[in-house]
Tab-separated table of C-alpha atoms and ligand atoms in Angstrom:
chain	number	residue	atom	x	y	z
C	1	UNK	CA	8.982	131.398	-45.991
C	2	UNK	CA	7.377	131.172	-49.412
C	3	UNK	CA	4.242	130.517	-49.942
C	4	UNK	CA	2.464	127.957	-52.442
C	5	UNK	CA	-0.852	127.228	-51.876
C	6	UNK	CA	-4.380	127.436	-49.588
C	7	UNK	CA	-4.320	127.361	-45.603
C	8	UNK	CA	-6.040	126.719	-43.043
C	9	UNK	CA	-5.192	128.482	-39.417
C	10	UNK	CA	-7.712	128.300	-36.287
C	11	UNK	CA	-7.467	130.302	-32.998
C	12	UNK	CA	-10.845	128.974	-31.293
C	13	UNK	CA	-10.023	128.566	-27.919
C	14	UNK	CA	-11.956	130.832	-24.976
C	15	UNK	CA	-9.263	130.929	-22.642
C	16	UNK	CA	-10.172	132.883	-19.011
C	17	UNK	CA	-6.543	133.363	-18.405
C	18	UNK	CA	-5.362	134.806	-14.420
C	19	UNK	CA	-5.420	134.659	-10.565
C	20	UNK	CA	-8.128	133.478	-9.773
C	21	UNK	CA	-10.309	132.616	-12.587
C	22	UNK	CA	-11.217	128.351	-11.106
C	23	UNK	CA	-13.353	130.697	-9.079
C	24	UNK	CA	-15.775	131.797	-11.973
C	25	UNK	CA	-15.991	127.648	-12.978
C	26	UNK	CA	-19.202	127.711	-11.213
C	27	UNK	CA	-21.299	130.419	-12.321
C	28	UNK	CA	-19.423	129.109	-16.231
C	29	UNK	CA	-22.060	126.034	-15.497
C	30	UNK	CA	-24.660	127.501	-14.143
C	31	UNK	CA	-24.751	130.213	-17.112
C	32	UNK	CA	-24.659	126.912	-19.577
C	33	UNK	CA	-27.547	124.419	-17.059
C	34	UNK	CA	-24.767	122.102	-16.133
C	35	UNK	CA	-25.296	121.299	-12.781
C	36	UNK	CA	-23.674	117.080	-12.846
C	37	UNK	CA	-20.096	117.005	-14.341
C	38	UNK	CA	-17.513	114.606	-14.147
C	39	UNK	CA	-14.506	115.751	-13.349
C	40	UNK	CA	-10.838	113.737	-14.973
C	41	UNK	CA	-7.589	113.895	-12.782
C	42	UNK	CA	-4.668	112.075	-12.070
C	43	UNK	CA	-4.982	110.415	-8.339
C	44	UNK	CA	-2.042	112.899	-7.408
C	45	UNK	CA	-4.298	115.239	-8.046
C	46	UNK	CA	-7.522	114.665	-6.237
C	47	UNK	CA	-5.360	114.462	-3.165
C	48	UNK	CA	-4.307	118.155	-3.668
C	49	UNK	CA	-5.696	121.016	-1.562
C	50	UNK	CA	-6.100	123.227	-4.589
C	51	UNK	CA	-8.718	120.503	-6.243
C	52	UNK	CA	-10.561	119.345	-3.293
C	53	UNK	CA	-11.343	123.421	-2.899
C	54	UNK	CA	-12.039	123.165	-6.269
C	55	UNK	CA	-15.044	120.501	-5.426
C	56	UNK	CA	-16.132	121.370	-2.341
C	57	UNK	CA	-16.480	125.572	-4.615
C	58	UNK	CA	-18.713	123.581	-7.114
C	59	UNK	CA	-20.944	121.181	-4.037
C	60	UNK	CA	-21.373	124.885	-2.297
C	61	UNK	CA	-22.653	125.683	-5.559
C	62	UNK	CA	-25.590	122.787	-5.724
C	63	UNK	CA	-23.088	121.120	-7.956
C	64	UNK	CA	-23.557	117.500	-8.017
C	65	UNK	CA	-19.635	116.285	-8.805
C	66	UNK	CA	-18.627	113.511	-9.655
C	67	UNK	CA	-14.338	112.015	-9.997
C	68	UNK	CA	-12.756	109.766	-12.065
C	69	UNK	CA	-9.534	109.295	-10.944
C	70	UNK	CA	-8.148	106.000	-11.749
C	71	UNK	CA	-5.232	106.593	-14.836
C	72	UNK	CA	-1.794	105.629	-15.145
C	73	UNK	CA	1.448	107.946	-15.203
C	74	UNK	CA	1.326	107.551	-19.201
C	75	UNK	CA	-2.264	107.176	-20.114
C	76	UNK	CA	-3.186	103.332	-22.027
C	77	UNK	CA	-6.497	102.632	-22.809
C	78	UNK	CA	-8.961	101.220	-20.376
C	79	UNK	CA	-8.552	103.948	-18.503
C	80	UNK	CA	-10.894	105.705	-20.725
C	81	UNK	CA	-12.737	102.990	-20.729
C	82	UNK	CA	-13.177	102.601	-17.234
C	83	UNK	CA	-13.953	106.982	-17.291
C	84	UNK	CA	-16.890	106.016	-20.001
C	85	UNK	CA	-18.379	103.710	-17.039
C	86	UNK	CA	-18.464	106.629	-14.607
C	87	UNK	CA	-20.264	108.280	-17.080
C	88	UNK	CA	-22.946	105.701	-18.321
C	89	UNK	CA	-23.192	105.263	-14.280
C	90	UNK	CA	-23.757	108.153	-12.738
C	91	UNK	CA	-26.268	110.777	-15.601
C	92	UNK	CA	-23.483	113.643	-16.226
C	93	UNK	CA	-24.031	116.783	-18.426
C	94	UNK	CA	-20.217	117.551	-18.535
C	95	UNK	CA	-16.735	117.436	-18.171
C	96	UNK	CA	-13.772	118.716	-16.436
C	97	UNK	CA	-10.647	117.447	-17.070
C	98	UNK	CA	-8.271	119.293	-14.554
C	99	UNK	CA	-4.674	117.893	-14.306
C	100	UNK	CA	-0.927	118.438	-16.775
C	101	UNK	CA	-0.928	115.897	-19.657
C	102	UNK	CA	-1.302	112.946	-18.605
C	103	UNK	CA	-5.607	113.461	-16.999
C	104	UNK	CA	-6.199	116.231	-19.717
C	105	UNK	CA	-5.530	113.326	-22.558
C	106	UNK	CA	-7.508	111.002	-20.181
C	107	UNK	CA	-9.716	113.539	-20.246
C	108	UNK	CA	-10.325	114.298	-24.259
C	109	UNK	CA	-10.502	110.944	-24.790
C	110	UNK	CA	-13.261	109.784	-22.656
C	111	UNK	CA	-14.622	113.344	-24.575
C	112	UNK	CA	-14.160	111.334	-28.199
C	113	UNK	CA	-15.616	107.909	-26.472
C	114	UNK	CA	-18.944	108.883	-24.978
C	115	UNK	CA	-20.647	108.975	-28.227
C	116	UNK	CA	-18.385	106.806	-30.659
C	117	UNK	CA	-18.442	103.413	-29.103
C	118	UNK	CA	-15.730	100.562	-31.670
C	119	UNK	CA	-12.275	100.336	-30.621
C	120	UNK	CA	-11.286	103.461	-29.262
C	121	UNK	CA	-8.171	102.969	-31.560
C	122	UNK	CA	-9.829	102.637	-35.024
C	123	UNK	CA	-10.018	107.039	-33.976
C	124	UNK	CA	-6.537	106.890	-34.321
C	125	UNK	CA	-5.515	109.814	-36.577
C	126	UNK	CA	-1.829	108.354	-37.611
C	127	UNK	CA	-4.478	105.893	-39.655
C	128	UNK	CA	-6.783	108.222	-40.173
C	129	UNK	CA	-9.229	107.497	-37.826
C	130	UNK	CA	-10.851	111.574	-37.301
C	131	UNK	CA	-13.099	111.335	-40.002
C	132	UNK	CA	-14.776	108.785	-37.914
C	133	UNK	CA	-15.020	111.384	-35.482
C	134	UNK	CA	-19.132	112.605	-37.204
C	135	UNK	CA	-21.037	112.491	-33.744
C	136	UNK	CA	-21.348	115.685	-30.500
C	137	UNK	CA	-19.361	115.524	-27.896
C	138	UNK	CA	-20.392	116.218	-24.179
C	139	UNK	CA	-19.408	119.883	-23.603
C	140	UNK	CA	-15.646	119.755	-23.013
C	141	UNK	CA	-13.624	122.236	-20.124
C	142	UNK	CA	-9.665	122.620	-18.655
C	143	UNK	CA	-8.214	123.651	-16.262
C	144	UNK	CA	-4.530	122.553	-16.208
C	145	UNK	CA	-2.548	122.509	-13.349
C	146	UNK	CA	1.233	122.067	-14.905
C	147	UNK	CA	2.984	124.713	-17.748
C	148	UNK	CA	3.424	121.838	-20.190
C	149	UNK	CA	2.273	120.334	-22.414
C	150	UNK	CA	-0.553	123.312	-23.399
C	151	UNK	CA	-2.864	120.053	-23.790
C	152	UNK	CA	-6.112	122.578	-22.398
C	153	UNK	CA	-5.705	123.797	-25.569
C	154	UNK	CA	-5.158	121.092	-27.529
C	155	UNK	CA	-7.304	119.055	-29.863
C	156	UNK	CA	-5.964	115.664	-29.366
C	157	UNK	CA	-4.947	113.232	-26.626
C	158	UNK	CA	-2.259	110.697	-26.976
C	159	UNK	CA	-3.427	106.899	-24.969
C	160	UNK	CA	-1.243	104.238	-25.337
C	161	UNK	CA	-2.037	100.311	-25.840
C	162	UNK	CA	-2.232	99.071	-22.683
C	163	UNK	CA	-0.148	96.131	-23.198
C	164	UNK	CA	1.802	97.115	-26.607
C	165	UNK	CA	2.385	100.894	-24.898
C	166	UNK	CA	2.622	101.941	-28.434
C	167	UNK	CA	0.992	105.787	-28.489
C	168	UNK	CA	-2.086	106.334	-30.130
C	169	UNK	CA	-3.300	110.207	-31.498
C	170	UNK	CA	-6.933	110.703	-30.942
C	171	UNK	CA	-8.295	113.851	-32.594
C	172	UNK	CA	-10.457	115.882	-34.072
C	173	UNK	CA	-11.201	120.206	-34.269
C	174	UNK	CA	-14.504	118.621	-32.154
C	175	UNK	CA	-12.014	117.828	-29.180
C	176	UNK	CA	-11.314	121.354	-28.559
C	177	UNK	CA	-11.716	122.734	-25.262
C	178	UNK	CA	-15.398	124.870	-25.556
C	179	UNK	CA	-13.738	127.387	-22.450
C	180	UNK	CA	-10.287	126.567	-20.597
C	181	UNK	CA	-9.402	128.122	-17.190
C	182	UNK	CA	-6.219	128.703	-16.125
C	183	UNK	CA	-5.603	129.990	-12.691
C	184	UNK	CA	-1.375	130.346	-12.237
C	185	UNK	CA	-2.376	129.734	-8.373
C	186	UNK	CA	-3.147	126.293	-9.219
C	187	UNK	CA	0.285	125.470	-10.061
C	188	UNK	CA	2.270	127.556	-7.601
C	189	UNK	CA	3.207	123.909	-5.444
C	190	UNK	CA	4.339	122.709	-8.547
C	191	UNK	CA	8.001	120.209	-7.588
C	192	UNK	CA	10.651	121.836	-9.192
C	193	UNK	CA	11.816	118.841	-10.905
C	194	UNK	CA	8.215	118.508	-12.976
C	195	UNK	CA	7.993	122.407	-13.444
C	196	UNK	CA	11.783	122.264	-14.837
C	197	UNK	CA	10.514	119.596	-17.413
C	198	UNK	CA	6.909	120.545	-18.393
C	199	UNK	CA	8.798	124.310	-18.432
C	200	UNK	CA	11.513	122.547	-20.879
C	201	UNK	CA	8.013	120.663	-23.291
C	202	UNK	CA	6.732	123.875	-23.262
C	203	UNK	CA	9.992	125.703	-24.906
C	204	UNK	CA	11.424	122.725	-27.225
C	205	UNK	CA	7.348	123.552	-28.444
C	206	UNK	CA	8.048	127.209	-29.112
C	207	UNK	CA	10.971	126.215	-30.566
C	208	UNK	CA	10.431	123.196	-32.112
C	209	UNK	CA	7.012	125.069	-34.027
C	210	UNK	CA	9.325	127.992	-34.894
C	211	UNK	CA	11.483	126.357	-36.858
C	212	UNK	CA	9.093	123.385	-38.621
C	213	UNK	CA	8.143	124.029	-42.122
C	214	UNK	CA	5.115	124.743	-42.851
C	215	UNK	CA	4.255	128.061	-43.714
C	216	UNK	CA	2.959	130.209	-40.769
C	217	UNK	CA	3.906	133.552	-38.940
C	218	UNK	CA	0.609	133.642	-36.685
C	219	UNK	CA	2.473	130.867	-34.886
C	220	UNK	CA	5.913	131.733	-35.845
C	221	UNK	CA	4.538	135.171	-33.764
C	222	UNK	CA	3.852	133.419	-31.466
C	223	UNK	CA	6.261	130.802	-30.582
C	224	UNK	CA	8.537	133.502	-30.566
C	225	UNK	CA	6.878	135.409	-27.761
C	226	UNK	CA	6.603	132.387	-26.118
C	227	UNK	CA	10.148	131.443	-25.944
C	228	UNK	CA	10.975	135.052	-24.553
C	229	UNK	CA	8.537	134.574	-21.600
C	230	UNK	CA	10.274	130.970	-20.994
C	231	UNK	CA	13.880	132.692	-20.803
C	232	UNK	CA	12.123	135.330	-18.599
C	233	UNK	CA	10.018	132.665	-15.770
C	234	UNK	CA	11.715	128.860	-16.224
C	235	UNK	CA	14.475	129.176	-14.043
C	236	UNK	CA	13.373	132.238	-11.178
C	237	UNK	CA	9.342	129.572	-11.200
C	238	UNK	CA	12.045	126.942	-10.412
C	239	UNK	CA	14.060	127.952	-7.858
C	240	UNK	CA	11.962	130.728	-6.052
C	241	UNK	CA	8.594	130.686	-7.861
C	242	UNK	CA	6.384	133.953	-8.060
C	243	UNK	CA	3.237	135.079	-8.930
C	244	UNK	CA	4.393	136.169	-11.302
C	245	UNK	CA	7.491	133.608	-12.942
C	246	UNK	CA	4.311	131.028	-12.464
C	247	UNK	CA	1.385	133.412	-15.080
C	248	UNK	CA	4.085	133.352	-17.026
C	249	UNK	CA	5.304	130.439	-17.601
C	250	UNK	CA	1.469	129.283	-17.529
C	251	UNK	CA	0.389	131.974	-20.497
C	252	UNK	CA	3.726	130.377	-22.801
C	253	UNK	CA	2.900	126.401	-21.977
C	254	UNK	CA	-0.121	127.718	-23.971
C	255	UNK	CA	1.620	129.623	-26.636
C	256	UNK	CA	3.659	126.130	-27.321
C	257	UNK	CA	0.797	124.681	-27.972
C	258	UNK	CA	-1.228	127.051	-30.417
C	259	UNK	CA	2.152	127.536	-32.206
C	260	UNK	CA	2.423	123.285	-32.532
C	261	UNK	CA	-0.436	122.946	-34.331
C	262	UNK	CA	2.157	124.476	-37.497
C	263	UNK	CA	4.175	121.307	-36.565
C	264	UNK	CA	6.883	120.397	-34.511
C	265	UNK	CA	10.064	117.973	-35.069
C	266	UNK	CA	13.018	116.540	-34.661
C	267	UNK	CA	13.469	116.724	-30.612
C	268	UNK	CA	9.890	115.206	-29.970
C	269	UNK	CA	10.544	112.318	-32.306
C	270	UNK	CA	13.795	111.443	-30.466
C	271	UNK	CA	11.763	112.173	-27.378
C	272	UNK	CA	8.803	110.420	-27.869
C	273	UNK	CA	10.861	106.715	-28.177
C	274	UNK	CA	11.616	107.410	-24.625
C	275	UNK	CA	8.707	107.362	-22.560
C	276	UNK	CA	7.425	104.466	-24.740
C	277	UNK	CA	10.066	102.234	-24.140
C	278	UNK	CA	12.188	103.340	-20.562
C	279	UNK	CA	8.688	105.008	-19.005
C	280	UNK	CA	11.259	109.254	-19.362
C	281	UNK	CA	8.841	112.094	-18.300
C	282	UNK	CA	7.755	113.895	-21.976
C	283	UNK	CA	8.986	117.328	-20.375
C	284	UNK	CA	12.629	115.019	-19.381
C	285	UNK	CA	12.691	113.785	-22.545
C	286	UNK	CA	12.504	117.276	-24.245
C	287	UNK	CA	14.905	118.781	-22.271
C	288	UNK	CA	17.615	115.857	-22.458
C	289	UNK	CA	17.504	115.914	-26.260
C	290	UNK	CA	16.298	118.783	-27.222
C	291	UNK	CA	20.422	120.781	-27.280
C	292	UNK	CA	21.873	118.098	-29.199
C	293	UNK	CA	18.129	118.621	-31.605
C	294	UNK	CA	18.814	122.088	-32.220
C	295	UNK	CA	22.984	121.643	-32.922
C	296	UNK	CA	21.394	118.951	-35.842
C	297	UNK	CA	19.034	122.292	-37.000
C	298	UNK	CA	21.114	124.874	-37.763
C	299	UNK	CA	22.962	123.981	-40.955
C	300	UNK	CA	20.757	125.700	-43.640
C	301	UNK	CA	18.144	127.524	-40.833
C	302	UNK	CA	20.781	130.464	-39.979
C	303	UNK	CA	18.359	132.538	-40.624
C	304	UNK	CA	15.700	131.177	-38.414
C	305	UNK	CA	18.569	130.793	-35.133
C	306	UNK	CA	19.622	134.732	-35.214
C	307	UNK	CA	16.488	134.863	-34.726
C	308	UNK	CA	16.193	132.229	-31.911
C	309	UNK	CA	19.430	133.911	-30.586
C	310	UNK	CA	17.936	138.169	-30.757
C	311	UNK	CA	14.734	136.537	-28.938
C	312	UNK	CA	16.991	135.310	-25.999
C	313	UNK	CA	18.774	138.153	-26.055
C	314	UNK	CA	22.183	136.225	-26.729
C	315	UNK	CA	25.768	137.995	-26.902
C	316	UNK	CA	26.194	136.803	-30.200
C	317	UNK	CA	23.353	135.659	-32.390
C	318	UNK	CA	24.030	132.371	-33.833
C	319	UNK	CA	22.587	128.525	-33.141
C	320	UNK	CA	26.263	127.806	-32.249
C	321	UNK	CA	24.920	130.204	-28.651
C	322	UNK	CA	21.157	128.987	-28.851
C	323	UNK	CA	22.685	125.519	-28.913
C	324	UNK	CA	25.027	127.080	-25.359
C	325	UNK	CA	21.782	128.576	-24.094
C	326	UNK	CA	19.809	125.455	-24.115
C	327	UNK	CA	22.483	122.694	-21.931
C	328	UNK	CA	22.946	126.392	-19.478
C	329	UNK	CA	19.364	126.927	-19.318
C	330	UNK	CA	19.537	122.282	-18.506
C	331	UNK	CA	22.102	123.507	-15.442
C	332	UNK	CA	20.122	126.367	-13.838
C	333	UNK	CA	16.733	123.828	-13.639
C	334	UNK	CA	19.012	120.061	-12.687
C	335	UNK	CA	19.070	118.612	-15.606
C	336	UNK	CA	21.264	116.675	-17.048
C	337	UNK	CA	23.271	116.777	-20.791
C	338	UNK	CA	23.541	113.311	-21.395
C	339	UNK	CA	20.556	110.282	-21.498
C	340	UNK	CA	22.288	107.740	-19.342
C	341	UNK	CA	21.717	110.053	-16.704
C	342	UNK	CA	18.338	109.423	-16.994
C	343	UNK	CA	18.726	104.933	-18.031
C	344	UNK	CA	19.111	104.667	-21.401
C	345	UNK	CA	22.072	102.346	-21.975
C	346	UNK	CA	23.874	101.906	-25.419
C	347	UNK	CA	21.864	98.689	-25.225
C	348	UNK	CA	18.864	101.054	-26.142
C	349	UNK	CA	20.244	102.973	-29.182
C	350	UNK	CA	18.935	101.086	-32.304
C	351	UNK	CA	15.811	100.525	-31.425
C	352	UNK	CA	15.152	104.353	-30.140
C	353	UNK	CA	16.663	105.306	-33.041
C	354	UNK	CA	13.940	102.532	-35.273
C	355	UNK	CA	11.057	104.213	-32.743
C	356	UNK	CA	12.360	108.083	-33.041
C	357	UNK	CA	12.902	107.029	-36.759
C	358	UNK	CA	8.843	105.449	-37.724
C	359	UNK	CA	7.894	109.061	-35.285
C	360	UNK	CA	4.223	110.882	-36.378
C	361	UNK	CA	6.345	114.288	-35.421
C	362	UNK	CA	9.829	114.878	-37.060
C	363	UNK	CA	8.215	114.741	-41.046
C	364	UNK	CA	7.928	118.708	-40.451
C	365	UNK	CA	11.272	119.077	-38.925
C	366	UNK	CA	13.073	121.959	-40.841
C	367	UNK	CA	15.187	119.448	-43.005
C	368	UNK	CA	15.083	116.010	-43.306
C	369	UNK	CA	16.257	113.411	-40.160
C	370	UNK	CA	17.411	109.731	-41.570
C	371	UNK	CA	17.619	106.454	-39.417
C	372	UNK	CA	20.669	107.154	-39.058
C	373	UNK	CA	20.913	110.885	-38.099
C	374	UNK	CA	18.819	109.472	-35.153
C	375	UNK	CA	21.249	107.085	-34.516
C	376	UNK	CA	24.563	109.601	-34.914
C	377	UNK	CA	22.302	111.543	-32.233
C	378	UNK	CA	21.622	109.836	-29.349
C	379	UNK	CA	24.623	108.362	-29.381
C	380	UNK	CA	25.908	112.066	-28.818
C	381	UNK	CA	23.622	113.040	-26.306
C	382	UNK	CA	24.304	109.358	-24.680
Y	1	LIG	N1	-2.577	115.915	-26.229
Y	1	LIG	C1	-1.259	116.405	-26.071
Y	1	LIG	O1	-0.674	117.150	-27.303
Y	1	LIG	C2	0.426	116.497	-25.628
Y	1	LIG	C3	1.730	116.658	-26.375
Y	1	LIG	C4	2.955	115.999	-25.545
Y	1	LIG	C5	2.474	115.258	-24.011
Y	1	LIG	N2	1.183	114.947	-24.180
Y	1	LIG	C6	1.357	114.430	-22.570
Y	1	LIG	O2	1.053	114.850	-21.285
Y	1	LIG	C7	0.862	114.019	-20.567
Y	1	LIG	C8	3.264	114.755	-19.842
Y	1	LIG	O3	1.982	115.926	-19.272
Y	1	LIG	P1	3.004	116.847	-17.977
Y	1	LIG	O4	4.614	117.362	-18.141
Y	1	LIG	O5	1.666	118.102	-17.806
Y	1	LIG	O6	3.262	115.173	-17.057
Y	1	LIG	P2	2.274	114.895	-16.429
Y	1	LIG	O7	0.321	114.692	-16.152
Y	1	LIG	O8	2.217	113.933	-15.921
Y	1	LIG	O9	2.006	115.591	-14.403
Y	1	LIG	C9	3.465	114.980	-13.922
Y	1	LIG	C10	3.362	115.090	-12.491
Y	1	LIG	O10	2.557	116.405	-10.913
Y	1	LIG	C11	1.708	116.447	-10.794
Y	1	LIG	N3	1.268	117.171	-10.562
Y	1	LIG	C12	-0.172	117.787	-11.861
Y	1	LIG	N4	0.059	119.517	-11.339
Y	1	LIG	C13	0.278	119.286	-10.443
Y	1	LIG	C14	0.481	120.314	-9.061
Y	1	LIG	N5	-0.601	121.713	-9.996
Y	1	LIG	N6	0.813	120.856	-8.010
Y	1	LIG	C15	1.501	119.178	-8.168
Y	1	LIG	N7	1.729	118.351	-8.554
Y	1	LIG	C16	0.697	118.002	-10.296
Y	1	LIG	C17	1.344	114.939	-12.034
Y	1	LIG	O11	0.210	114.342	-10.424
Y	1	LIG	C18	1.875	113.785	-12.029
Y	1	LIG	O12	2.578	113.910	-11.238
Y	1	LIG	C19	2.383	112.746	-21.050
Y	1	LIG	O13	0.919	111.338	-21.315
Y	1	LIG	C20	2.466	112.660	-23.413
Y	1	LIG	O14	2.032	111.644	-24.084
Y	1	LIG	C21	-0.105	115.035	-24.440
Y	2	LIG	FE1	5.639	118.022	-25.492
């Protein structure tokens, strides 16, 4: 690690973490004189008992709730516009996102849209659109229900174009939640597949952040502890969940997202095209690709892999041992080792490699990745 300029490090979000934390929500709203939240979630969560309990708890405290849940699995621009219409029609005073990464992304994009009414993709960070995020935004609260993306502590939202399915990133420090209520009880009944896939996403965030090339020892420390927590908790959370394993996964997923302000890397660039082209779940796409991406990164970064191996308490402190650990972990949580098992075919590889090379994540990878490197890695993983 070399320090050669002035860096900015931010860690601003207030997090109320622990079993029962969500019960503090009505009192928090009352203290902040908020009486009419727009709750943004997805259609599945809207039907779950814990969600209905949150809504009735608010209503019992004379808080006028409006729920918007008309969103896609991989959210699109029209979802955001519809949510903003509900805000306009119902006289709301704050926004509460409740859900996994998809619902929280839509909630955050609606937060942006309320006082920024030009075309949503004018604010796309990849074309420098963050400079147009100049107005105030509504009071924003997040409540995660998966332990994966860590989007609850993030300041970006990934929203796709309805027609082209191209992913855009809306980003601004203004889009940080004012407070997160992170309650592991809400994740208790996550099905094993979602637990495994989202948990592997969290592991990928922590590992890629630790390896990412910008000097950021604060994030490095957080990332290694996140890896240690996931080592202990992902298998039990998936196969024999209890409150301790769910708690560890929930905090580790937030640590991953805090750490990846440092940057991500090759694995996320391998994963993103699978979601845009084949609608693969984001966590599953990372899970299948992470052993191959990490194998690519070992040479030249043996020291960093030694530290990851030590954190994982592996017998051999090498990059190869880390890669073997990742294959083994995927087996333990029922994630396949090969891309062909999740619907990828030989004919997809060229377009996948083009999209991966164009992706925004790999410029922070510890070493450069070419379009042919991506093609070779997909081929190996097929
Ligand atoms: N903004 C960011 O920084 C960022 C980073 C990575 C990914 N993402 C986005 O996040 C999304 C993926 O998020 P995710 O992995 O959390 O998945 P998700 O939000 O798509 O949720 C996965 C599934 O789990 C269900 N679910 C959620 N909570 C549940 C619960 N407690 N019990 C039962 N079922 C539950 C959902 O209804 C959904 O069907 C993608 O759209 C991706 O683009 C955003
Ligand atoms: Fe991710």
